[in-house]
Short mmCIF file of C-alpha atoms and ligand atoms in Angstrom, two decimals:
data_model
loop_
_atom_site.label_atom_id
_atom_site.label_comp_id
_atom_site.label_asym_id
_atom_site.label_seq_id
_atom_site.Cartn_x
_atom_site.Cartn_y
_atom_site.Cartn_z
CA MET A 1258 110.91 97.95 111.91
CA LYS A 1259 112.62 96.23 109.00
CA ILE A 1260 110.65 97.12 105.88
CA VAL A 1261 111.30 95.93 102.33
CA LEU A 1262 109.86 97.96 99.46
CA THR A 1263 109.42 96.89 95.85
CA GLY A 1264 108.77 99.67 93.30
CA SER A 1265 112.21 101.24 93.64
CA ILE A 1266 112.24 105.02 94.06
CA GLY A 1267 109.39 105.59 91.61
CA ASN A 1268 106.35 107.85 92.04
CA ILE A 1269 105.32 106.26 95.34
CA GLY A 1270 108.57 104.53 96.30
CA LYS A 1271 110.62 107.72 96.63
CA PRO A 1272 108.36 109.63 99.03
CA LEU A 1273 107.52 106.38 100.86
CA THR A 1274 111.21 105.56 101.40
CA ASP A 1275 111.87 109.11 102.55
CA GLN A 1276 109.01 109.07 105.05
CA LEU A 1277 109.76 105.60 106.46
CA VAL A 1278 113.47 106.42 106.91
CA ARG A 1279 112.53 109.66 108.69
CA GLN A 1280 110.21 107.62 110.96
CA GLY A 1281 113.27 105.57 112.00
CA HIS A 1282 112.66 102.34 110.08
CA ARG A 1283 115.35 100.21 108.44
CA VAL A 1284 114.24 100.33 104.82
CA THR A 1285 115.45 98.10 101.99
CA VAL A 1286 114.51 99.21 98.48
CA ILE A 1287 114.39 96.78 95.55
CA SER A 1288 115.45 98.18 92.18
CA SER A 1289 116.19 96.39 88.92
CA GLN A 1290 118.98 98.85 88.12
CA ALA A 1291 122.41 98.62 89.76
CA ASP A 1292 123.05 102.32 89.06
CA ARG A 1293 120.05 103.25 91.25
CA ALA A 1294 121.92 102.07 94.38
CA GLY A 1295 123.58 105.44 95.06
CA LYS A 1296 120.26 107.35 94.96
CA ILE A 1297 118.67 104.77 97.27
CA ARG A 1298 121.54 105.14 99.76
CA GLU A 1299 121.24 108.95 99.57
CA LEU A 1300 117.67 108.54 100.87
CA GLY A 1301 119.04 106.59 103.86
CA ALA A 1302 117.84 103.19 102.63
CA ILE A 1303 119.58 99.94 101.67
CA PRO A 1304 119.52 98.99 97.97
CA ALA A 1305 118.70 95.43 96.93
CA ILE A 1306 119.32 95.05 93.21
CA GLY A 1307 117.28 92.36 91.48
CA SER A 1308 114.02 91.67 89.70
CA MET A 1309 110.40 91.08 90.62
CA HIS A 1310 110.61 88.32 88.00
CA ASN A 1311 112.98 86.38 90.30
CA PRO A 1312 111.17 84.65 93.20
CA GLY A 1313 114.43 83.38 94.73
CA PHE A 1314 115.88 86.89 94.94
CA LEU A 1315 112.58 88.17 96.37
CA ALA A 1316 112.44 85.44 99.05
CA GLU A 1317 116.02 86.12 100.09
CA THR A 1318 115.44 89.88 100.25
CA PHE A 1319 112.14 89.54 102.17
CA THR A 1320 113.64 87.21 104.80
CA GLY A 1321 113.74 88.89 108.22
CA ALA A 1322 111.42 91.75 107.20
CA ASP A 1323 108.59 92.84 109.51
CA ILE A 1324 106.63 94.24 106.56
CA VAL A 1325 106.96 93.97 102.77
CA TYR A 1326 105.40 96.43 100.30
CA LEU A 1327 104.50 94.69 97.05
CA MET A 1328 103.76 96.45 93.78
CA GLU A 1329 103.55 95.16 90.22
CA THR A 1330 104.23 97.43 87.29
CA LEU A 1331 103.43 97.26 83.56
CA GLU A 1332 106.96 98.55 82.99
CA ALA A 1333 108.33 95.23 84.29
CA ALA A 1334 106.31 93.35 81.66
CA GLY A 1335 107.65 95.13 78.61
CA ASP A 1336 107.39 98.02 76.17
CA PHE A 1337 103.90 99.33 75.30
CA PHE A 1338 104.92 99.21 71.63
CA ASP A 1339 106.06 95.56 71.71
CA LYS A 1340 103.17 93.71 70.06
CA ASP A 1341 104.25 90.31 71.40
CA VAL A 1342 104.00 91.02 75.13
CA ASP A 1343 101.11 89.58 77.16
CA PHE A 1344 101.09 92.17 79.94
CA ILE A 1345 98.30 90.57 81.98
CA ASP A 1346 99.93 87.11 82.01
CA THR A 1347 103.36 88.52 82.81
CA ILE A 1348 102.02 90.53 85.75
CA ASP A 1349 99.99 87.59 87.04
CA GLN A 1350 103.31 85.73 87.18
CA ILE A 1351 104.82 88.57 89.25
CA GLY A 1352 101.88 88.08 91.65
CA GLN A 1353 102.76 84.38 91.85
CA ASN A 1354 106.42 85.28 92.51
CA TYR A 1355 105.36 87.53 95.40
CA LYS A 1356 103.12 84.83 96.86
CA GLN A 1357 105.93 82.28 96.67
CA ALA A 1358 108.47 84.69 98.20
CA VAL A 1359 106.17 85.66 101.09
CA VAL A 1360 105.65 81.99 101.97
CA ALA A 1361 109.36 81.13 101.61
CA SER A 1362 110.52 84.12 103.69
CA GLY A 1363 107.92 83.71 106.45
CA VAL A 1364 106.88 87.39 106.30
CA LYS A 1365 103.55 87.94 108.07
CA LYS A 1366 102.64 91.53 107.15
CA VAL A 1367 102.10 92.65 103.56
CA VAL A 1368 101.04 95.98 102.10
CA HIS A 1369 99.98 95.50 98.49
CA LEU A 1370 99.71 98.42 96.07
CA SER A 1371 96.60 97.58 94.08
CA SER A 1372 94.26 99.99 92.30
CA ILE A 1373 90.83 101.42 91.78
CA GLY A 1374 88.96 98.85 89.69
CA ALA A 1375 90.54 95.83 91.40
CA HIS A 1376 87.08 94.76 92.59
CA MET A 1377 86.14 94.10 88.93
CA LYS A 1378 87.09 90.87 87.20
CA GLU A 1379 86.30 92.42 83.81
CA GLY A 1380 85.12 95.71 82.32
CA ASN A 1381 88.06 97.53 83.97
CA GLY A 1382 90.42 97.19 80.98
CA ILE A 1383 94.11 96.98 81.76
CA LEU A 1384 93.38 97.15 85.50
CA ALA A 1385 92.33 93.47 85.35
CA PHE A 1386 95.88 92.59 86.43
CA HIS A 1387 95.28 94.25 89.80
CA HIS A 1388 92.16 92.13 90.31
CA ASN A 1389 94.20 89.02 89.48
CA VAL A 1390 97.12 89.85 91.77
CA GLU A 1391 94.79 90.64 94.71
CA ALA A 1392 93.21 87.21 94.13
CA ILE A 1393 96.65 85.52 94.02
CA LEU A 1394 97.78 87.19 97.25
CA ASN A 1395 94.47 86.32 98.90
CA GLN A 1396 95.51 82.66 98.48
CA LEU A 1397 98.28 83.22 101.09
CA PRO A 1398 97.69 81.47 104.44
CA GLU A 1399 95.48 83.32 106.91
CA SER A 1400 98.52 83.89 109.15
CA VAL A 1401 99.67 86.48 106.59
CA SER A 1402 97.88 89.83 107.07
CA ILE A 1403 97.45 91.94 103.96
CA LYS A 1404 96.47 95.57 103.48
CA PHE A 1405 95.33 96.15 99.89
CA MET A 1406 95.81 99.79 98.90
CA ARG A 1407 93.54 100.92 96.07
CA PRO A 1408 94.56 104.39 94.85
CA VAL A 1409 92.51 106.08 92.15
CA GLY A 1410 94.11 107.63 89.02
CA PHE A 1411 97.36 109.51 89.70
CA TYR A 1412 97.55 113.21 88.82
CA THR A 1413 100.88 112.34 87.20
CA ASN A 1414 98.94 110.56 84.40
CA MET A 1415 97.96 114.08 83.31
CA PHE A 1416 101.52 114.71 82.07
CA SER A 1417 100.51 112.56 79.09
CA PHE A 1418 98.01 115.32 78.10
CA ILE A 1419 100.91 117.59 77.14
CA ARG A 1420 101.45 115.94 73.75
CA ASN A 1421 97.86 116.58 72.58
CA ILE A 1422 97.78 120.05 74.09
CA ASN A 1423 100.81 120.88 71.94
CA ALA A 1424 99.68 118.98 68.84
CA LYS A 1425 95.90 119.56 68.91
CA GLY A 1426 95.39 122.40 71.39
CA ALA A 1427 93.13 120.25 73.61
CA ILE A 1428 93.04 117.35 76.05
CA ILE A 1429 91.61 114.40 74.10
CA SER A 1430 90.00 111.32 75.64
CA ASN A 1431 87.13 108.87 75.16
CA TYR A 1432 85.26 110.32 78.15
CA GLY A 1433 84.79 113.78 79.58
CA GLY A 1434 82.17 116.20 80.86
CA ASP A 1435 81.12 117.59 84.21
CA LYS A 1436 80.80 114.46 86.34
CA LYS A 1437 83.38 114.53 89.12
CA GLU A 1438 85.83 111.65 89.55
CA PRO A 1439 88.57 111.09 92.12
CA TRP A 1440 92.29 111.71 91.50
CA VAL A 1441 95.26 111.15 93.79
CA SER A 1442 98.78 112.39 94.40
CA PRO A 1443 101.52 109.75 94.90
CA LEU A 1444 102.56 111.86 97.92
CA ASP A 1445 99.20 111.21 99.58
CA ILE A 1446 99.47 107.51 98.67
CA ALA A 1447 102.91 107.31 100.31
CA SER A 1448 101.57 108.99 103.48
CA VAL A 1449 98.64 106.58 103.73
CA ILE A 1450 100.93 103.56 103.22
CA ALA A 1451 103.42 104.79 105.84
CA GLN A 1452 100.53 105.31 108.26
CA GLU A 1453 99.12 101.83 107.52
CA MET A 1454 102.53 100.28 108.16
CA GLU A 1455 102.59 101.75 111.66
CA SER A 1456 99.05 100.67 112.55
CA PRO A 1457 97.97 97.14 113.52
CA PHE A 1458 97.61 94.42 110.89
CA GLU A 1459 94.79 91.93 111.16
CA GLY A 1460 93.41 89.68 108.45
CA ARG A 1461 92.72 91.33 105.09
CA LYS A 1462 91.86 95.01 104.63
CA ILE A 1463 91.07 97.16 101.59
CA ARG A 1464 91.58 100.93 101.59
CA TYR A 1465 90.88 103.37 98.76
CA ILE A 1466 93.14 106.43 98.48
CA ALA A 1467 92.18 109.74 96.82
CA SER A 1468 93.21 113.40 97.08
CA ASP A 1469 90.53 115.38 95.22
CA GLU A 1470 87.32 114.90 93.24
CA VAL A 1471 87.04 116.98 90.06
CA SER A 1472 85.41 116.69 86.65
CA PRO A 1473 87.26 116.47 83.32
CA ASN A 1474 86.11 120.01 82.47
CA GLU A 1475 87.42 121.26 85.84
CA VAL A 1476 90.75 119.52 85.10
CA ALA A 1477 90.98 121.30 81.73
CA ALA A 1478 90.20 124.66 83.35
CA ALA A 1479 92.76 124.19 86.16
CA LEU A 1480 95.56 122.97 83.88
CA GLY A 1481 94.68 125.55 81.21
CA ASN A 1482 94.88 128.40 83.73
CA ALA A 1483 98.19 127.06 85.07
CA ILE A 1484 99.82 127.03 81.62
CA GLY A 1485 98.37 130.34 80.44
CA LYS A 1486 95.71 128.77 78.16
CA PRO A 1487 92.48 129.56 80.02
CA ASP A 1488 90.38 128.30 77.09
CA LEU A 1489 91.92 124.80 77.15
CA SER A 1490 89.14 122.26 76.58
CA TRP A 1491 88.70 118.53 77.22
CA HIS A 1492 87.57 117.09 73.90
CA VAL A 1493 85.74 113.74 73.74
CA ILE A 1494 86.23 111.21 70.92
CA SER A 1495 84.66 107.75 70.60
CA ASP A 1496 86.16 104.56 72.04
CA GLU A 1497 86.67 103.32 68.45
CA GLN A 1498 88.51 106.49 67.42
CA LEU A 1499 90.82 106.42 70.45
CA LEU A 1500 91.58 102.73 69.97
CA SER A 1501 92.27 103.21 66.29
CA ASN A 1502 94.57 106.20 67.04
CA TRP A 1503 96.60 104.11 69.46
CA LEU A 1504 96.76 101.04 67.21
CA SER A 1505 97.81 103.23 64.28
CA ILE A 1506 100.94 104.36 66.15
CA GLY A 1507 101.90 100.72 66.80
CA MET A 1508 100.75 100.30 70.38
CA ASN A 1509 100.43 96.74 71.75
CA ALA A 1510 96.75 95.75 71.21
CA GLN A 1511 96.21 94.54 74.79
CA ILE A 1512 97.50 97.87 76.12
CA ALA A 1513 95.51 99.97 73.61
CA LYS A 1514 92.27 98.06 74.27
CA GLY A 1515 93.01 97.93 78.00
CA PHE A 1516 93.43 101.69 78.39
CA THR A 1517 90.45 102.44 76.12
CA GLU A 1518 88.19 100.18 78.20
CA MET A 1519 89.58 101.51 81.49
CA GLN A 1520 88.85 105.10 80.47
CA ALA A 1521 85.38 104.15 79.21
CA SER A 1522 84.67 102.69 82.66
CA GLN A 1523 85.83 105.96 84.23
CA GLY A 1524 83.35 107.81 82.03
CA SER A 1525 80.43 105.47 82.74
CA GLY A 1526 81.29 105.57 86.46
CA VAL A 1527 81.29 101.77 86.77
CA LEU A 1528 84.98 101.86 87.77
CA TYR A 1529 84.08 103.96 90.81
CA GLU A 1530 81.06 102.03 92.11
CA ASP A 1531 82.95 100.25 94.90
CA TYR A 1532 84.98 103.39 95.71
CA TYR A 1533 81.81 105.36 96.43
CA LEU A 1534 80.60 102.55 98.74
CA HIS A 1535 83.88 102.88 100.73
CA GLN A 1536 84.74 106.53 100.10
CA PRO A 1537 87.96 107.58 101.91
CA ALA A 1538 88.76 110.94 103.52
CA LEU A 1539 90.57 112.95 100.84
CA GLY A 1540 94.33 113.66 101.09
CA ASN A 1541 96.12 117.01 101.16
CA VAL A 1542 97.33 117.49 97.59
CA LYS A 1543 94.61 119.14 95.52
CA LEU A 1544 94.32 119.57 91.75
CA HIS A 1545 95.40 123.23 91.99
CA ASP A 1546 98.61 122.07 93.75
CA PHE A 1547 99.37 119.53 91.02
CA ALA A 1548 98.56 122.13 88.34
CA LYS A 1549 101.76 123.99 89.35
CA ASP A 1550 103.87 120.84 88.68
CA PHE A 1551 101.99 120.36 85.43
CA ALA A 1552 102.80 123.93 84.32
CA LYS A 1553 106.49 123.37 85.09
CA ALA A 1554 106.56 120.16 83.02
CA TYR A 1555 104.58 121.81 80.21
CA HIS A 1556 106.95 124.78 79.94
CA GLN A 1557 110.03 122.54 80.13
CA GLN A 1558 108.78 120.46 77.20
CA LEU A 1559 107.93 123.43 74.96
N1 LIG B 1033 98.94 105.66 87.36
C1 LIG B 1033 97.78 105.50 87.95
O1 LIG B 1033 96.85 106.26 87.78
C2 LIG B 1033 97.57 104.35 88.89
C3 LIG B 1033 96.38 104.24 89.59
C4 LIG B 1033 96.20 103.17 90.48
C5 LIG B 1033 97.21 102.23 90.62
N2 LIG B 1033 98.35 102.38 89.91
C6 LIG B 1033 99.39 101.37 90.05
O2 LIG B 1033 100.51 101.94 90.70
C7 LIG B 1033 101.65 101.20 90.30
C8 LIG B 1033 102.73 102.16 89.86
O3 LIG B 1033 103.31 102.74 91.02
P1 LIG B 1033 104.43 103.85 90.88
O4 LIG B 1033 103.89 104.93 89.98
O5 LIG B 1033 104.96 104.20 92.20
O6 LIG B 1033 105.54 103.05 90.06
P2 LIG B 1033 106.68 103.63 89.14
O7 LIG B 1033 106.98 105.07 89.46
O8 LIG B 1033 106.36 103.25 87.75
O9 LIG B 1033 107.90 102.79 89.69
C9 LIG B 1033 108.00 101.41 89.54
C10 LIG B 1033 109.47 101.04 89.58
O10 LIG B 1033 109.58 99.63 89.52
C11 LIG B 1033 110.90 99.35 89.12
N3 LIG B 1033 110.91 98.16 88.26
C12 LIG B 1033 110.59 98.06 86.95
N4 LIG B 1033 110.77 96.81 86.51
C13 LIG B 1033 111.22 96.09 87.59
C14 LIG B 1033 111.60 94.74 87.78
N5 LIG B 1033 111.54 93.85 86.77
N6 LIG B 1033 112.01 94.35 89.00
C15 LIG B 1033 112.09 95.22 90.02
N7 LIG B 1033 111.74 96.53 89.91
C16 LIG B 1033 111.31 96.96 88.71
C17 LIG B 1033 111.42 100.56 88.34
O11 LIG B 1033 112.51 101.11 89.07
P3 LIG B 1033 114.02 100.65 88.70
O12 LIG B 1033 114.28 101.16 87.31
O13 LIG B 1033 114.85 101.29 89.75
O14 LIG B 1033 114.02 99.14 88.78
C18 LIG B 1033 110.25 101.54 88.39
O15 LIG B 1033 110.66 102.85 88.57
C19 LIG B 1033 101.20 100.22 89.21
O16 LIG B 1033 100.88 98.97 89.79
C20 LIG B 1033 99.95 100.89 88.73
O17 LIG B 1033 99.07 100.02 88.06
C21 LIG B 1033 98.57 103.41 89.08
#
């Protein structure tokens, strides 16, 4: 099949491209960076250099595709430390660009990378943009089939713990404790998406994707053991304290509030209510597997 991927060769895009090429598909990968073309070709795919902000470029690139994979990224909206960016509005516009390009190109099968929390209009913090983009794509004509992929939090987010482990000797967040929550590897997400692309499309479908279910304290123990700090703890601070820490280093207020509220909803469990009603089979990559990658990154940054 002819498949067009947005998301370049990022966390999901790279393993997804690799898998789809190995399965014999003709894969086109959209990147905003001309110097990414060589790496895309090395994976056996065709580079298409342009932006998700450009509906004309998207329509042209999607034309003739059997399936398009659509993702929207905060990175495309701006820098987290730019106080003037409205991330939610900018990403909603990317959703509109995708809708317009799907109609103009005549593509009939869409896989959309959404997220845990997309079922919530509010109370999910920064994830509100995923709710909005699902709603925008749901306005496409019924002749367009869409598979909405809702992964939970990526293990790779845990790399951001390294700074506080070094500076404060602990993982610090506005939630914690012993209640398990789901986490996912981008490798498992790529496998699920590749599998969904090869199975029939009909109407609109939502699928959650997760790899393991572990508590914050279990995360601290696993990462601590992997880096040779078996006493590593997950320390909880208030929402107000976390927000004030982020604002004090100059973070965009929408981003700071959005991540604080998202993490609070992880802690209260409200973010996971719909997930537990539609709980998926777990993928192959477990926390102890990711802990090895975490240890490598931790030691490299020391
Ligand atoms: N992290 C989590 O826990 C989590 C959980 C659930 C859902 N999600 C969602 O997953 C998505 C992130 O997926 P990912 O990690 O695979 O992405 P990623 O690794 O951040 O890759 C996204 C790529 O998009 C490309 N890009 C940036 N701006 C662009 C533009 N203007 N036009 C075209 N391409 C552009 C960049 O590649 P180039 O530099 O080559 O252009 C970038 O590497 C987000 O929607 C996020 O909300 C994340």
